[in-house]
GROMACS .gro file of C-alpha atoms in nm:
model
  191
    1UNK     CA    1  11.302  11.034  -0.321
    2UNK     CA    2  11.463  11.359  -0.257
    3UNK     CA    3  11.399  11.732  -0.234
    4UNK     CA    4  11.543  12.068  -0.257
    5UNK     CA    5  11.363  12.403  -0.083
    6UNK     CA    6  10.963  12.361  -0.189
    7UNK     CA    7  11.001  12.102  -0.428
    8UNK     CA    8  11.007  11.697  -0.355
    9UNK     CA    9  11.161  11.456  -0.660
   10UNK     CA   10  11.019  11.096  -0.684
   11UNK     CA   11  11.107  10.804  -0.902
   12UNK     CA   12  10.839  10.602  -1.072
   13UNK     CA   13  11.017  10.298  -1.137
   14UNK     CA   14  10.716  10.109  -1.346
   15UNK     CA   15  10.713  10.423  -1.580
   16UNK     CA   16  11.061  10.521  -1.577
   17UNK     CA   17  11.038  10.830  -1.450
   18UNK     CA   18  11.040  11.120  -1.245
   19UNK     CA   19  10.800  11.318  -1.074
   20UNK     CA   20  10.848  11.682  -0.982
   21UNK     CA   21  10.627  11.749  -0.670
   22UNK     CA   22  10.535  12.151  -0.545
   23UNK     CA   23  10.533  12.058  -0.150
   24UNK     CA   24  10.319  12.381  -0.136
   25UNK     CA   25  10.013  12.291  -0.349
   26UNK     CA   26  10.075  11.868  -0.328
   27UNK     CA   27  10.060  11.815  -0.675
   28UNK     CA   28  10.240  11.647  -0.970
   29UNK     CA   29  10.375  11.956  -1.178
   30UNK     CA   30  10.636  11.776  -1.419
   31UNK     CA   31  10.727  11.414  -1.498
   32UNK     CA   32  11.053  11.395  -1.671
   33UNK     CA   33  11.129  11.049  -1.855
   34UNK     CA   34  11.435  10.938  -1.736
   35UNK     CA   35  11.653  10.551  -1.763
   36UNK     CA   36  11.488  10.201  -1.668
   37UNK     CA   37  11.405  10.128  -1.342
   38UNK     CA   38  11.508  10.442  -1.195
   39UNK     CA   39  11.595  10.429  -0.810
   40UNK     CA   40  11.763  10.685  -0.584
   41UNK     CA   41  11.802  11.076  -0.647
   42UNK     CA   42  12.048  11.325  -0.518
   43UNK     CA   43  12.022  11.670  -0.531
   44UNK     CA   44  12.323  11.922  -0.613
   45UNK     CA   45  12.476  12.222  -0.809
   46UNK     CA   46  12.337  12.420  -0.557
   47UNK     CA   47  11.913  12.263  -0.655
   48UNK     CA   48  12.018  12.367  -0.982
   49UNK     CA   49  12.094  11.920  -1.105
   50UNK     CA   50  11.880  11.628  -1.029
   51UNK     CA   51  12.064  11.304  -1.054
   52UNK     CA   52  11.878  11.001  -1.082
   53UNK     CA   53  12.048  10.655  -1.067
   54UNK     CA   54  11.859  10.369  -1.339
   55UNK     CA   55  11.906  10.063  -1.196
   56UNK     CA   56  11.846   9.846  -1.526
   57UNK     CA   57  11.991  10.088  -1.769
   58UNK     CA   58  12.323  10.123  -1.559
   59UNK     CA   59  12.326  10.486  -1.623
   60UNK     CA   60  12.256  10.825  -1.375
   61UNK     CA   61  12.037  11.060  -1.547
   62UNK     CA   62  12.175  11.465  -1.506
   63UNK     CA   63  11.852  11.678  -1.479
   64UNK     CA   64  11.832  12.050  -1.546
   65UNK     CA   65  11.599  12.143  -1.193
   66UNK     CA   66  11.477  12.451  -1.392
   67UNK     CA   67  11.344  12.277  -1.718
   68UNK     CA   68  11.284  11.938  -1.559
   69UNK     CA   69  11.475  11.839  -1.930
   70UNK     CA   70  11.748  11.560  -1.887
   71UNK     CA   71  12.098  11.748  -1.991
   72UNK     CA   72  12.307  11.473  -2.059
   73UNK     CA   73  12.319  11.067  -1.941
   74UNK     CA   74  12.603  10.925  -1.747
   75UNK     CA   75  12.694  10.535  -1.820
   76UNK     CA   76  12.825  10.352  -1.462
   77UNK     CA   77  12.834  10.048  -1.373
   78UNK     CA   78  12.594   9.739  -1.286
   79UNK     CA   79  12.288   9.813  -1.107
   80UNK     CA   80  12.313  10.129  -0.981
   81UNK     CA   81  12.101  10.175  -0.666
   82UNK     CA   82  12.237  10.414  -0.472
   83UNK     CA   83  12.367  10.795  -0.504
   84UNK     CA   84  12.480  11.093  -0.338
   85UNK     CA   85  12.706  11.455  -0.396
   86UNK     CA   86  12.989  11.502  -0.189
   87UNK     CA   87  13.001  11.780   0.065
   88UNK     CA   88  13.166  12.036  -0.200
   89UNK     CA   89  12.909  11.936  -0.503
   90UNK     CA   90  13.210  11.850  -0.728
   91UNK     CA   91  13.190  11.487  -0.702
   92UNK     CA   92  12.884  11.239  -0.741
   93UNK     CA   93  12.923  10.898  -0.622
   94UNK     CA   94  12.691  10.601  -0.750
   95UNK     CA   95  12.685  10.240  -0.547
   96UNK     CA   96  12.671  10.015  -0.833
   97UNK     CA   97  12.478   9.690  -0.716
   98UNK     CA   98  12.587   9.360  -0.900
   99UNK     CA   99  12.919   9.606  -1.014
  100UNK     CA  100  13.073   9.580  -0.686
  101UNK     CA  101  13.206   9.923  -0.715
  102UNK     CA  102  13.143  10.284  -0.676
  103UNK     CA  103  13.144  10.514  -0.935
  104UNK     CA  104  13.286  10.855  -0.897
  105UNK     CA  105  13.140  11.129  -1.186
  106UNK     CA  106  13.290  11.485  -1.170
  107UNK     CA  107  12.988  11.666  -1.176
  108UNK     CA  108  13.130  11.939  -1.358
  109UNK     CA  109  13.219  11.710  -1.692
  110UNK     CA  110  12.939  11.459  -1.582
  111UNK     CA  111  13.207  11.185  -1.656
  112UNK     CA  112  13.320  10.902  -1.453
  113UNK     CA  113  13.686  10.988  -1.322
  114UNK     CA  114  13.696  10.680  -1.131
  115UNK     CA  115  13.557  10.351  -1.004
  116UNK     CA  116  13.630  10.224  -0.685
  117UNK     CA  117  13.634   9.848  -0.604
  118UNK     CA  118  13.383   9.748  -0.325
  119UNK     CA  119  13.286   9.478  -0.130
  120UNK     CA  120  12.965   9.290  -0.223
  121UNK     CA  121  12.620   9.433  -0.302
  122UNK     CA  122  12.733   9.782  -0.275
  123UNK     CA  123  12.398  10.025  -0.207
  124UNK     CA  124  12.318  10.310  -0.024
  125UNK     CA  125  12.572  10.567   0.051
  126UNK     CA  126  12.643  10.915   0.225
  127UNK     CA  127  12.884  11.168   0.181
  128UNK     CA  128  13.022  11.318   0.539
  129UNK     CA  129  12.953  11.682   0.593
  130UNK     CA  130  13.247  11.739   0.730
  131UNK     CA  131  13.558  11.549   0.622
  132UNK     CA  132  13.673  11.416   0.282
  133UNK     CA  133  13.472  11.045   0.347
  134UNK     CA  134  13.237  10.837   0.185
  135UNK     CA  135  13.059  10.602   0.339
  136UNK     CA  136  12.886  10.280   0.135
  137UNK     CA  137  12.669   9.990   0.299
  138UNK     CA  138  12.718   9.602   0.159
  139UNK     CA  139  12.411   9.414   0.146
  140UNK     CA  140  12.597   9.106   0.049
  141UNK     CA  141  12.834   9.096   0.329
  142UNK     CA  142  12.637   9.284   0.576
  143UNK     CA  143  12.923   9.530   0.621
  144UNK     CA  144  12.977   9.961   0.543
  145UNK     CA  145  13.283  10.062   0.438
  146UNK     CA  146  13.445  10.430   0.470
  147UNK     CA  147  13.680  10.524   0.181
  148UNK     CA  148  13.900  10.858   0.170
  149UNK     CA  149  13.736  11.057  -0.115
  150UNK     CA  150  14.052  11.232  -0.192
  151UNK     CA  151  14.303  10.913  -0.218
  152UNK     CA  152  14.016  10.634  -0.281
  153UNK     CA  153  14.147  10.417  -0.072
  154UNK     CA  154  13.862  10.255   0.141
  155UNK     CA  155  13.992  10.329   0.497
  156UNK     CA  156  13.829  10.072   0.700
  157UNK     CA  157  13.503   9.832   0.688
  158UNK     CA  158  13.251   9.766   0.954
  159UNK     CA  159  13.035   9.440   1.020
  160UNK     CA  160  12.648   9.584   1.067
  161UNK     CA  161  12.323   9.437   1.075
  162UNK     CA  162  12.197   9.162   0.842
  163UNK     CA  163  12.136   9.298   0.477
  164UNK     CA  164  12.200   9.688   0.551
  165UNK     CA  165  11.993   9.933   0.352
  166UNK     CA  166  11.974  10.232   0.441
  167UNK     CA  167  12.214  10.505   0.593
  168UNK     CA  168  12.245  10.887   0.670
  169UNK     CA  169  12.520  11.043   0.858
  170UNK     CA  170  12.471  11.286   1.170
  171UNK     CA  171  12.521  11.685   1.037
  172UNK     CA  172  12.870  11.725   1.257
  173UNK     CA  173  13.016  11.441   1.046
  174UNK     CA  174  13.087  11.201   1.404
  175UNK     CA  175  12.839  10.971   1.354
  176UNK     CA  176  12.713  10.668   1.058
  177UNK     CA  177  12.378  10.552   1.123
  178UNK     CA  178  12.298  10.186   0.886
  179UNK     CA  179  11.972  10.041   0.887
  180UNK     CA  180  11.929   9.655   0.833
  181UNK     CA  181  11.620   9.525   0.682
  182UNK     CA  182  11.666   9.165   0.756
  183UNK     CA  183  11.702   9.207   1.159
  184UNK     CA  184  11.555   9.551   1.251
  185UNK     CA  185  11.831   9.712   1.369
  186UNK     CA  186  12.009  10.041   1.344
  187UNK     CA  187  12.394  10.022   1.357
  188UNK     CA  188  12.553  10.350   1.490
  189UNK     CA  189  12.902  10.397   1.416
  190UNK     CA  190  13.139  10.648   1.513
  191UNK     CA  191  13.336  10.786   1.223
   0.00000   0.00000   0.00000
């Protein structure tokens, strides 16, 4: 689920799809067919692109915010669950699930320029609003990693709570917040 200014996005993953929500009047104003299974959404060119990771199709679905049309699809790797635009909106990054890597799309091309190697179970990520990082949880080794989005090297990796799924980072860019499903916990990090 995501949202830009009055409008909230939501995936339907039983129908493969998308719902456009107005957050004024509550309802259901588009549903745009999208991948299989779609799972996490990210917002960018400025509200102007929806991207929507599908899980079982491996692909991220580029939406036109405007039409509510799907503009072109982007194959990544396994599993895709996780997504999220990097601080300057040229760079999407997907966590790709049973891939074990991140995939980096230029968002002007909508092509994959990259994929990174990653620990196990890669999910959730967050770009830092601040500095040139990415940060991506492991559920399968209970672990987040930081990698340098400029070199992608993957800086450093820190133990967290038991099967980590969640994660947002603090607007000044000095803090990594990971929630872990299996224990409860939140693990704050300084970046």
């Amino acid at each position: 689920m995501g949202g830009f200014g009055t409008l909230l996005y939501v995936t339907n993953q039983g129908s493969d799809s998308v719902s456009v929500i107005s957050t004024i009047t509550n309802a259901v104003i588009a549903t745009i067919p999208v991948g299989n299974t779609p799972r996490g959404v990210a917002v960018g060119g400025l509200g102007t692109r929806l991207y929507v990771v599908n899980a079982d199709s491996d692909t991220v679905s580029v939406i036109n915010t405007i039409t509510n049309t799907v503009v072109t699809t982007v194959p990544v790797g396994a599993n895709p669950l996780g997504v999220t635009v990097s601080r300057d909106g040229t760079r999407l990054y997907t966590g790709n699930l049973l891939g074990n890597s991140v995939s980096v799309i230029n968002t002007i091309s909508n092509s994959v320029v990259t994929t990174i190697p990653a620990a196990d179970g890669p999910g959730a990520l967050a770009a830092s609003p601040t500095e040139n990082r990415l940060y991506v949880v492991h559920g399968g080794s209970d672990t987040m990693s930081v990698i340098n989005t400029d070199t992608y090297a993957v800086l450093r990796t820190v133990p967290v709570g038991a099967n980590p799924g969640g994660m947002a980072v603090s607007p000044d860019g000095k803090s990594v917040y990971v929630t872990s499903q299996n224990d409860d916990t939140v693990t704050a990090i300084g970046t």
